[in-house]
PDB file of C-alpha atoms in Angstrom:
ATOM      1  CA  UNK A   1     -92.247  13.625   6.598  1.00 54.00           C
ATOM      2  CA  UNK A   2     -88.261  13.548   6.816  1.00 62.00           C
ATOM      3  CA  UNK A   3     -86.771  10.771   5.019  1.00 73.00           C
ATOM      4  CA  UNK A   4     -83.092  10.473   6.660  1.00 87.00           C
ATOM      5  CA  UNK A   5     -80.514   8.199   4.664  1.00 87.00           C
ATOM      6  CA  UNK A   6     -80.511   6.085   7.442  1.00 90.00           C
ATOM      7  CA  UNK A   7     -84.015   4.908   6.932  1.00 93.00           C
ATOM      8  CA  UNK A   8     -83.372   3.580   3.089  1.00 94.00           C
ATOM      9  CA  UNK A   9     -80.248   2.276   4.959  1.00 92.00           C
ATOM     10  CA  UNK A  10     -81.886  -0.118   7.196  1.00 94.00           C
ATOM     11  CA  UNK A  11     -84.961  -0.639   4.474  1.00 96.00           C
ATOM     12  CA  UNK A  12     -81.980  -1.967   1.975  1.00 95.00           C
ATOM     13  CA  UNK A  13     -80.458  -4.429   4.112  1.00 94.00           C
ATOM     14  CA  UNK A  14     -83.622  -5.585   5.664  1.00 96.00           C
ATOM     15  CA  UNK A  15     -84.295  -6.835   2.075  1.00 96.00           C
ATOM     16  CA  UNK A  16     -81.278  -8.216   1.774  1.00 93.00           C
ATOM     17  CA  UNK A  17     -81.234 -10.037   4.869  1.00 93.00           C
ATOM     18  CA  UNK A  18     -85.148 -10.949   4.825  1.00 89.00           C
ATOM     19  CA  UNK A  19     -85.646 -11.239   7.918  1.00 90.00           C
ATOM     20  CA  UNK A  20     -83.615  -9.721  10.687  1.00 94.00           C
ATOM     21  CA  UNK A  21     -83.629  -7.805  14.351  1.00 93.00           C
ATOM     22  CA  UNK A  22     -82.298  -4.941  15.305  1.00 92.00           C
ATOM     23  CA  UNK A  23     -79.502  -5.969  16.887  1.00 91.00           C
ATOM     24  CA  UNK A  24     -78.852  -7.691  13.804  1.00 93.00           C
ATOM     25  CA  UNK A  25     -78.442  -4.655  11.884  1.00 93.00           C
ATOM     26  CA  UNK A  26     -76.432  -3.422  14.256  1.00 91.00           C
ATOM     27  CA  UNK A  27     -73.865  -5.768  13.647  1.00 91.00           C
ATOM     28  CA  UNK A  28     -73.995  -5.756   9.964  1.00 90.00           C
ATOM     29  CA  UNK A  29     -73.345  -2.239   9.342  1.00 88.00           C
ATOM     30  CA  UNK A  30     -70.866  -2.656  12.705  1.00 86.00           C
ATOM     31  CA  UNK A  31     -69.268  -5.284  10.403  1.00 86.00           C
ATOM     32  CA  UNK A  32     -69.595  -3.716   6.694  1.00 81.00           C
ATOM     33  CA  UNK A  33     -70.355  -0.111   6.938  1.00 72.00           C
ATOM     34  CA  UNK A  34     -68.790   1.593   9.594  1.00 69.00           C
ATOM     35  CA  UNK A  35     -66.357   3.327   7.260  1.00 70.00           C
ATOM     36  CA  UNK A  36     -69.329   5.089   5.721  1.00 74.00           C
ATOM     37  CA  UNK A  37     -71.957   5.337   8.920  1.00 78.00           C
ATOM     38  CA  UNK A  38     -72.021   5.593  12.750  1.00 78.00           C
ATOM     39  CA  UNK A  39     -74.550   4.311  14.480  1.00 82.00           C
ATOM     40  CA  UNK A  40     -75.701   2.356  17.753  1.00 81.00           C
ATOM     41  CA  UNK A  41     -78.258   0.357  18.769  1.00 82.00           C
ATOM     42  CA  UNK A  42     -79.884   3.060  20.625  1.00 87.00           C
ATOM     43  CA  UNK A  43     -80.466   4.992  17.485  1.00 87.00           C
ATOM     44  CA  UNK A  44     -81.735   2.010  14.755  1.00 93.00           C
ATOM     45  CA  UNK A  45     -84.164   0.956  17.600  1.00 93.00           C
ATOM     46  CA  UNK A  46     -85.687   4.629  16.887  1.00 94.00           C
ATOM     47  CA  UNK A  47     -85.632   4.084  13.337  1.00 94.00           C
ATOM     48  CA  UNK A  48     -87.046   0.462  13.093  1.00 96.00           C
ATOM     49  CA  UNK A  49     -90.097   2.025  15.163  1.00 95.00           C
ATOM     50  CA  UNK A  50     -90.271   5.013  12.526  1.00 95.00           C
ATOM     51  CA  UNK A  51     -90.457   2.548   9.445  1.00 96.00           C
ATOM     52  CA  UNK A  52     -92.878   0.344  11.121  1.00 97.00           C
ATOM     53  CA  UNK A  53     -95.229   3.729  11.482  1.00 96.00           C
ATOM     54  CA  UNK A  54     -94.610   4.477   8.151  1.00 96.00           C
ATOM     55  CA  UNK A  55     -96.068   0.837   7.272  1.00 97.00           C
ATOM     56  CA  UNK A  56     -92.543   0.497   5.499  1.00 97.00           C
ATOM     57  CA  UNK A  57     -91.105  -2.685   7.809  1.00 97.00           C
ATOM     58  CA  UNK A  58     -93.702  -5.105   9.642  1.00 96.00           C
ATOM     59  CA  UNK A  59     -92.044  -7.472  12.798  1.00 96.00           C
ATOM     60  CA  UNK A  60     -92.972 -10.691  14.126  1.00 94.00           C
ATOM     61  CA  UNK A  61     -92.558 -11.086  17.955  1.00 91.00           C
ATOM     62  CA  UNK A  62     -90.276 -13.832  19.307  1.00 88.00           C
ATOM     63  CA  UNK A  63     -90.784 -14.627  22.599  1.00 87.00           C
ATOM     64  CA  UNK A  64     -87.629 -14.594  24.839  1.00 87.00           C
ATOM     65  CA  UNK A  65     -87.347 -15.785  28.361  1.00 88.00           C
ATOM     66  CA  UNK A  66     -86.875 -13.322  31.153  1.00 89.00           C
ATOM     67  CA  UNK A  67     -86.658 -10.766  28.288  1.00 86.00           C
ATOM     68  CA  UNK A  68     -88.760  -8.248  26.158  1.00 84.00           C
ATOM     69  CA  UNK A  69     -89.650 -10.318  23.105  1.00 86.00           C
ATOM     70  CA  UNK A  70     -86.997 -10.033  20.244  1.00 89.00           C
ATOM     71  CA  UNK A  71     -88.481  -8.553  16.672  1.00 93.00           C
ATOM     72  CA  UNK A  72     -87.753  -9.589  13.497  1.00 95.00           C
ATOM     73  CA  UNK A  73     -87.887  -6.964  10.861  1.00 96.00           C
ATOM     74  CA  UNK A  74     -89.449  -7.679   7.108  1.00 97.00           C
ATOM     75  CA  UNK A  75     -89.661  -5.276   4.465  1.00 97.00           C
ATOM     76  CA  UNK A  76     -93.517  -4.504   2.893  1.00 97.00           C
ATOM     77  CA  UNK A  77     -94.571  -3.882  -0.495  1.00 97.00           C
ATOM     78  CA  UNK A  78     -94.776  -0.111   0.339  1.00 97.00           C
ATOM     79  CA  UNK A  79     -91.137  -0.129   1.708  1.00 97.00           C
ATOM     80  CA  UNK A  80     -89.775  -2.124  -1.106  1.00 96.00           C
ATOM     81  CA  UNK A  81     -91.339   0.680  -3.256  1.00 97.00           C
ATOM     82  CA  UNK A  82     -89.867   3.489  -1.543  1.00 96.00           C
ATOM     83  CA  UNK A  83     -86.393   1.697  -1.706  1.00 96.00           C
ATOM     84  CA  UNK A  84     -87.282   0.650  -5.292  1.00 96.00           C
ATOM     85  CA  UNK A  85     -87.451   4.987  -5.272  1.00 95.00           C
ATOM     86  CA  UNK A  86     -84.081   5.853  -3.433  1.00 95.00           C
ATOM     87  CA  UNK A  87     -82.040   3.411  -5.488  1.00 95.00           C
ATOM     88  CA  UNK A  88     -83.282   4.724  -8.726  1.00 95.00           C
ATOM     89  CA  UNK A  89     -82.736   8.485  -7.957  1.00 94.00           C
ATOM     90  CA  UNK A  90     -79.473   9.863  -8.776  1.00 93.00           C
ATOM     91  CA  UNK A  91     -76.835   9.612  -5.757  1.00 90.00           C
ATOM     92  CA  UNK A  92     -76.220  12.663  -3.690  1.00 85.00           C
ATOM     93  CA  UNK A  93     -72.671  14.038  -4.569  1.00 81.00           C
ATOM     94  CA  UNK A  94     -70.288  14.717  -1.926  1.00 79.00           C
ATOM     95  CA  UNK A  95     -66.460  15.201  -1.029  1.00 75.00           C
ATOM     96  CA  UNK A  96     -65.617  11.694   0.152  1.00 76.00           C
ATOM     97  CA  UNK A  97     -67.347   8.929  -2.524  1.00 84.00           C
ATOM     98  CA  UNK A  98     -69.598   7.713   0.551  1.00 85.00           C
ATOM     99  CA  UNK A  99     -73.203   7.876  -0.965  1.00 88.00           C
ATOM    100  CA  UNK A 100     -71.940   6.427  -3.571  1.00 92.00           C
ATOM    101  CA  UNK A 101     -70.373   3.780  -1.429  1.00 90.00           C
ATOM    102  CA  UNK A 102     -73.914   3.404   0.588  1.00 89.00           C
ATOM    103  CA  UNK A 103     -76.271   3.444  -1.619  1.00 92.00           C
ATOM    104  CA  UNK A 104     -74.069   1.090  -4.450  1.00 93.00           C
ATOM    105  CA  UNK A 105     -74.057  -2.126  -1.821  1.00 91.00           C
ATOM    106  CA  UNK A 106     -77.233  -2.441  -2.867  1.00 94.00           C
ATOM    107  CA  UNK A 107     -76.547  -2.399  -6.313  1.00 94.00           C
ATOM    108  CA  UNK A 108     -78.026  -5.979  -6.135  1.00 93.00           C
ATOM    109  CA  UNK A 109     -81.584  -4.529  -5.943  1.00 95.00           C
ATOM    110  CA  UNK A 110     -80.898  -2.579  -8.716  1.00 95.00           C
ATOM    111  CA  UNK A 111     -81.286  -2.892 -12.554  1.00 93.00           C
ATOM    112  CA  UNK A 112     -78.363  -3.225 -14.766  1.00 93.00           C
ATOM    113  CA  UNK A 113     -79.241   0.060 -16.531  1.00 93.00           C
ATOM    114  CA  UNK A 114     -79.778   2.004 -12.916  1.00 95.00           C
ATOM    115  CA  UNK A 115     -76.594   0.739 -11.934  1.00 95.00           C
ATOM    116  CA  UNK A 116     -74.892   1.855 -14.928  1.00 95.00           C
ATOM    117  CA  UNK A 117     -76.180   5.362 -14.838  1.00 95.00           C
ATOM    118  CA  UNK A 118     -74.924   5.790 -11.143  1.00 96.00           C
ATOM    119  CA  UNK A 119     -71.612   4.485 -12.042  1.00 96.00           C
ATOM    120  CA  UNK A 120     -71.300   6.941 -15.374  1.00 96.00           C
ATOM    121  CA  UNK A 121     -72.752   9.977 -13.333  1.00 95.00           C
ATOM    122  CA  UNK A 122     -70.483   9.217 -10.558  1.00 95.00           C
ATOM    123  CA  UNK A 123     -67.300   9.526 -13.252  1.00 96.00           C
ATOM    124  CA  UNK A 124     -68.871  12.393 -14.393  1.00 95.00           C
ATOM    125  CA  UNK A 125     -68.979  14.347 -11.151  1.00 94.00           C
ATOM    126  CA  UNK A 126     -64.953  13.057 -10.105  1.00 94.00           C
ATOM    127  CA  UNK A 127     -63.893  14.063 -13.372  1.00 95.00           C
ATOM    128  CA  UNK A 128     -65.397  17.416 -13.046  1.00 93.00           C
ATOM    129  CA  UNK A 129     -63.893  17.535  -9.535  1.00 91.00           C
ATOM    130  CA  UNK A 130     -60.632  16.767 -10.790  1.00 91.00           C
ATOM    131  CA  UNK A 131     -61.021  19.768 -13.434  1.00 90.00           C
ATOM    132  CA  UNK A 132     -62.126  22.133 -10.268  1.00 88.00           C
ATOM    133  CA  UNK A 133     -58.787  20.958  -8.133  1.00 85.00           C
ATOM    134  CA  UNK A 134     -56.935  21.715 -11.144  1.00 83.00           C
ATOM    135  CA  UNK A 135     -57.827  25.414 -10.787  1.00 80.00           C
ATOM    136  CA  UNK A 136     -55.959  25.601  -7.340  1.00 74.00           C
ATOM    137  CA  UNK A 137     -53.403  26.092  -9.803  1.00 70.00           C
ATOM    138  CA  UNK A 138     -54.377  29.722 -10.103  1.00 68.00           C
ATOM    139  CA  UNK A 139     -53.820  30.539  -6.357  1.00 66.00           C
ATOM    140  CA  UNK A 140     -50.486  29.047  -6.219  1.00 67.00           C
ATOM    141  CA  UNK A 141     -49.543  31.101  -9.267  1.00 68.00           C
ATOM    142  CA  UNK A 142     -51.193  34.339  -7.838  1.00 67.00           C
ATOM    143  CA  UNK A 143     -47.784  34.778  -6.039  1.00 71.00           C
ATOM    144  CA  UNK A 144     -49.749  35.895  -2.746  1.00 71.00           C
ATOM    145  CA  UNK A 145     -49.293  32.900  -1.023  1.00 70.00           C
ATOM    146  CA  UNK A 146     -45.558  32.079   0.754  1.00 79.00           C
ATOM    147  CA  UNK A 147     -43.359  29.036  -0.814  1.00 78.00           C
ATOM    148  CA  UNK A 148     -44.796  26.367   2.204  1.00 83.00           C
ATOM    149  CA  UNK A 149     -48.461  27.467   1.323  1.00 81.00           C
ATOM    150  CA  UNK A 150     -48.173  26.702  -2.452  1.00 78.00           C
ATOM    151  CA  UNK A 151     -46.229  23.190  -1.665  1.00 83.00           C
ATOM    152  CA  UNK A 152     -48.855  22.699   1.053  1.00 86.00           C
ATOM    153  CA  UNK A 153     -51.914  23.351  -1.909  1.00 83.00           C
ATOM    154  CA  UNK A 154     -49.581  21.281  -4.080  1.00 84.00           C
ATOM    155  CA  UNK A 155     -49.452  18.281  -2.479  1.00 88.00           C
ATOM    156  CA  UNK A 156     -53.177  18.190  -1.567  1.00 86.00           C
ATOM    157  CA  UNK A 157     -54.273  18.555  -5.332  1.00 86.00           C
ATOM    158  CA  UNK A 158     -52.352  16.043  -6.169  1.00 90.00           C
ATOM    159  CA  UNK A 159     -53.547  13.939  -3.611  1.00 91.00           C
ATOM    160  CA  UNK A 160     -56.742  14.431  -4.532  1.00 89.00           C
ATOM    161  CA  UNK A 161     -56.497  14.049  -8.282  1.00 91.00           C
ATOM    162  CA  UNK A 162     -54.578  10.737  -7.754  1.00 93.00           C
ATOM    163  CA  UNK A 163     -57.811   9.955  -5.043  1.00 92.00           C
ATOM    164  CA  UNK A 164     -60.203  10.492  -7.659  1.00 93.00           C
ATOM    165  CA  UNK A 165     -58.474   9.531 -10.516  1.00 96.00           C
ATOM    166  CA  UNK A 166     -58.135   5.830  -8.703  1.00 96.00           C
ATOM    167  CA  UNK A 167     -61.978   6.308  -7.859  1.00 95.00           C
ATOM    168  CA  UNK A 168     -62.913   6.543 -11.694  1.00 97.00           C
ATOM    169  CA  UNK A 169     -60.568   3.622 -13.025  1.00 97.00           C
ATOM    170  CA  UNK A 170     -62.408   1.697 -10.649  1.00 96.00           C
ATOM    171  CA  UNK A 171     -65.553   2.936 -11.575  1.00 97.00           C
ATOM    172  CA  UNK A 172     -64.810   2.119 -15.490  1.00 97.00           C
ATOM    173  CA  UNK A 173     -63.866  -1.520 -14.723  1.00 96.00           C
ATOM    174  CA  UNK A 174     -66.901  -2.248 -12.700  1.00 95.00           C
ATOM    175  CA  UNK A 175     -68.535  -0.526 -15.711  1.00 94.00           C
ATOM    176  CA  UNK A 176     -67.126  -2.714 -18.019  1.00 94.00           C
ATOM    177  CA  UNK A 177     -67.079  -6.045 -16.220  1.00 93.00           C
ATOM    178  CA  UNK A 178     -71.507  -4.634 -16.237  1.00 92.00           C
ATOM    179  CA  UNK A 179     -71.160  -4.114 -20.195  1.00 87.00           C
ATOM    180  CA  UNK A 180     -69.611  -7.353 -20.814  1.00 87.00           C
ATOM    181  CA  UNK A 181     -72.078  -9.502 -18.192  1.00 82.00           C
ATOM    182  CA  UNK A 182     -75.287 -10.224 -20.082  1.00 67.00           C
ATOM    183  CA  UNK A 183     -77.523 -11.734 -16.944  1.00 52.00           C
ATOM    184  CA  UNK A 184     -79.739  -9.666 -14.636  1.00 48.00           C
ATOM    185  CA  UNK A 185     -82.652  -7.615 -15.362  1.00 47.00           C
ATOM    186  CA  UNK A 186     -83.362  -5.698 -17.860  1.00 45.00           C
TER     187      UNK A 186
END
C-alpha cells in the first residue's frame, strides 16, 4: 500500500476541521497551502475515496437537491493513528523547507517534545546545508571556472546561506517561545 503525502495531508486537516467535504478541503489548502501543494478537486475526490477504503476517513451523506449528495469527511480512530504515526516520524529533508512547512501546521496535533525534535533536527539539517554551500568555495577557487561563473556561484551561496540562515533564527525562536510555554501535553 502507497502512502502519498497527500493522504496524511487531507487526514491532518480533516482533524482539524472535524468535519468537512471535499470541496472544503479544496479551499483550505487553495487558501493556506498552495505555496507548498498543488492540487484540484479532481484529485482530493480520488484521495477522500482512497482513505475511506483504507477505513482511515468515514462520511455522512447530505442530501442536496437536484445534486449528488454532498459528503462530509471525519477522521477514525485508525486514521487518527496513522496521522498520530506521520507526525511523529522525523520530516523528510529537502531543498526548499516545504515538509517541514506541511507537516509543522499541524504542529497542534503534536506533543511539545515531537515538536521540539522536528524543530532541532530541522536546524540541524540547514546548518549542515549551510556547511555543504560553503564548500562551493572550492570550485570558485579551482580557477577553472571564468570570472561571471564564480560571481554567478557567489551570489547563489550567499543567497542561500542568508535563506537558511533566516530559516534557523526562526526555527530557534519558535524553539524558545516552546521552552519558555509550560501548557500542552506532555
Amino acid at each position: 500500500m502507497t502512502i502519498m503525502e497527500i493522504d496524511y495531508i487531507l487526514l491532518g486537516l480533516i482533524k482539524l476541521y472535524k468535519e468537512v467535504t471535499g470541496y472544503e478541503l479544496n479551499r483550505i489548502i487553495r487558501d493556506s497551502n498552495r505555496y507548498f501543494i498543488s492540487v484540484s478537486l479532481a484529485y482530493i475526490y480520488p484521495v477522500l475515496k482512497r482513505l475511506y477504503q483504507r477505513g482511515w476517513v468515514t462520511y455522512a451523506a447530505m442530501p442536496i437537491p437536484n445534486r449528488p449528495d454532498k459528503k462530509v469527511y471525519r477522521i477514525t480512530p485508525l486514521g487518527e493513528q496513522v496521522l498520530h504515526t506521520w507526525l511523529e516520524a522525523p520530516i523528510e529533508p529537502d531543498m526548499y523547507f516545504r515538509s517541514f512547512l506541511l507537516k509543522m501546521q499541524f504542529a497542534t496535533l503534536m506533543s511539545k517534545s515531537t515538536i521540539l525534535a522536528h524543530i532541532e533536527r530541522e536546524i540541524q539539517r540547514l546548518e549542515e546545508k549551510i556547511r555543504d554551500v560553503n564548500q562551493l568555495s572550492n570550485c570558485i577557487d579551482s580557477e577553472k571556472l571564468d570570472a561571471r561563473s564564480c560571481e554567478v556561484l557567489a551570489r547563489m551561496a550567499q543567497l542561500l546561506r542568508d535563506t537558511d540562515q533566516l530559516r534557523i533564527e526562526w526555527l530557534r525562536r519558535w524553539q524558545e517561545n516552546l521552552a519558555k510555554c509550560n501548557e500542552g501535553p506532555e
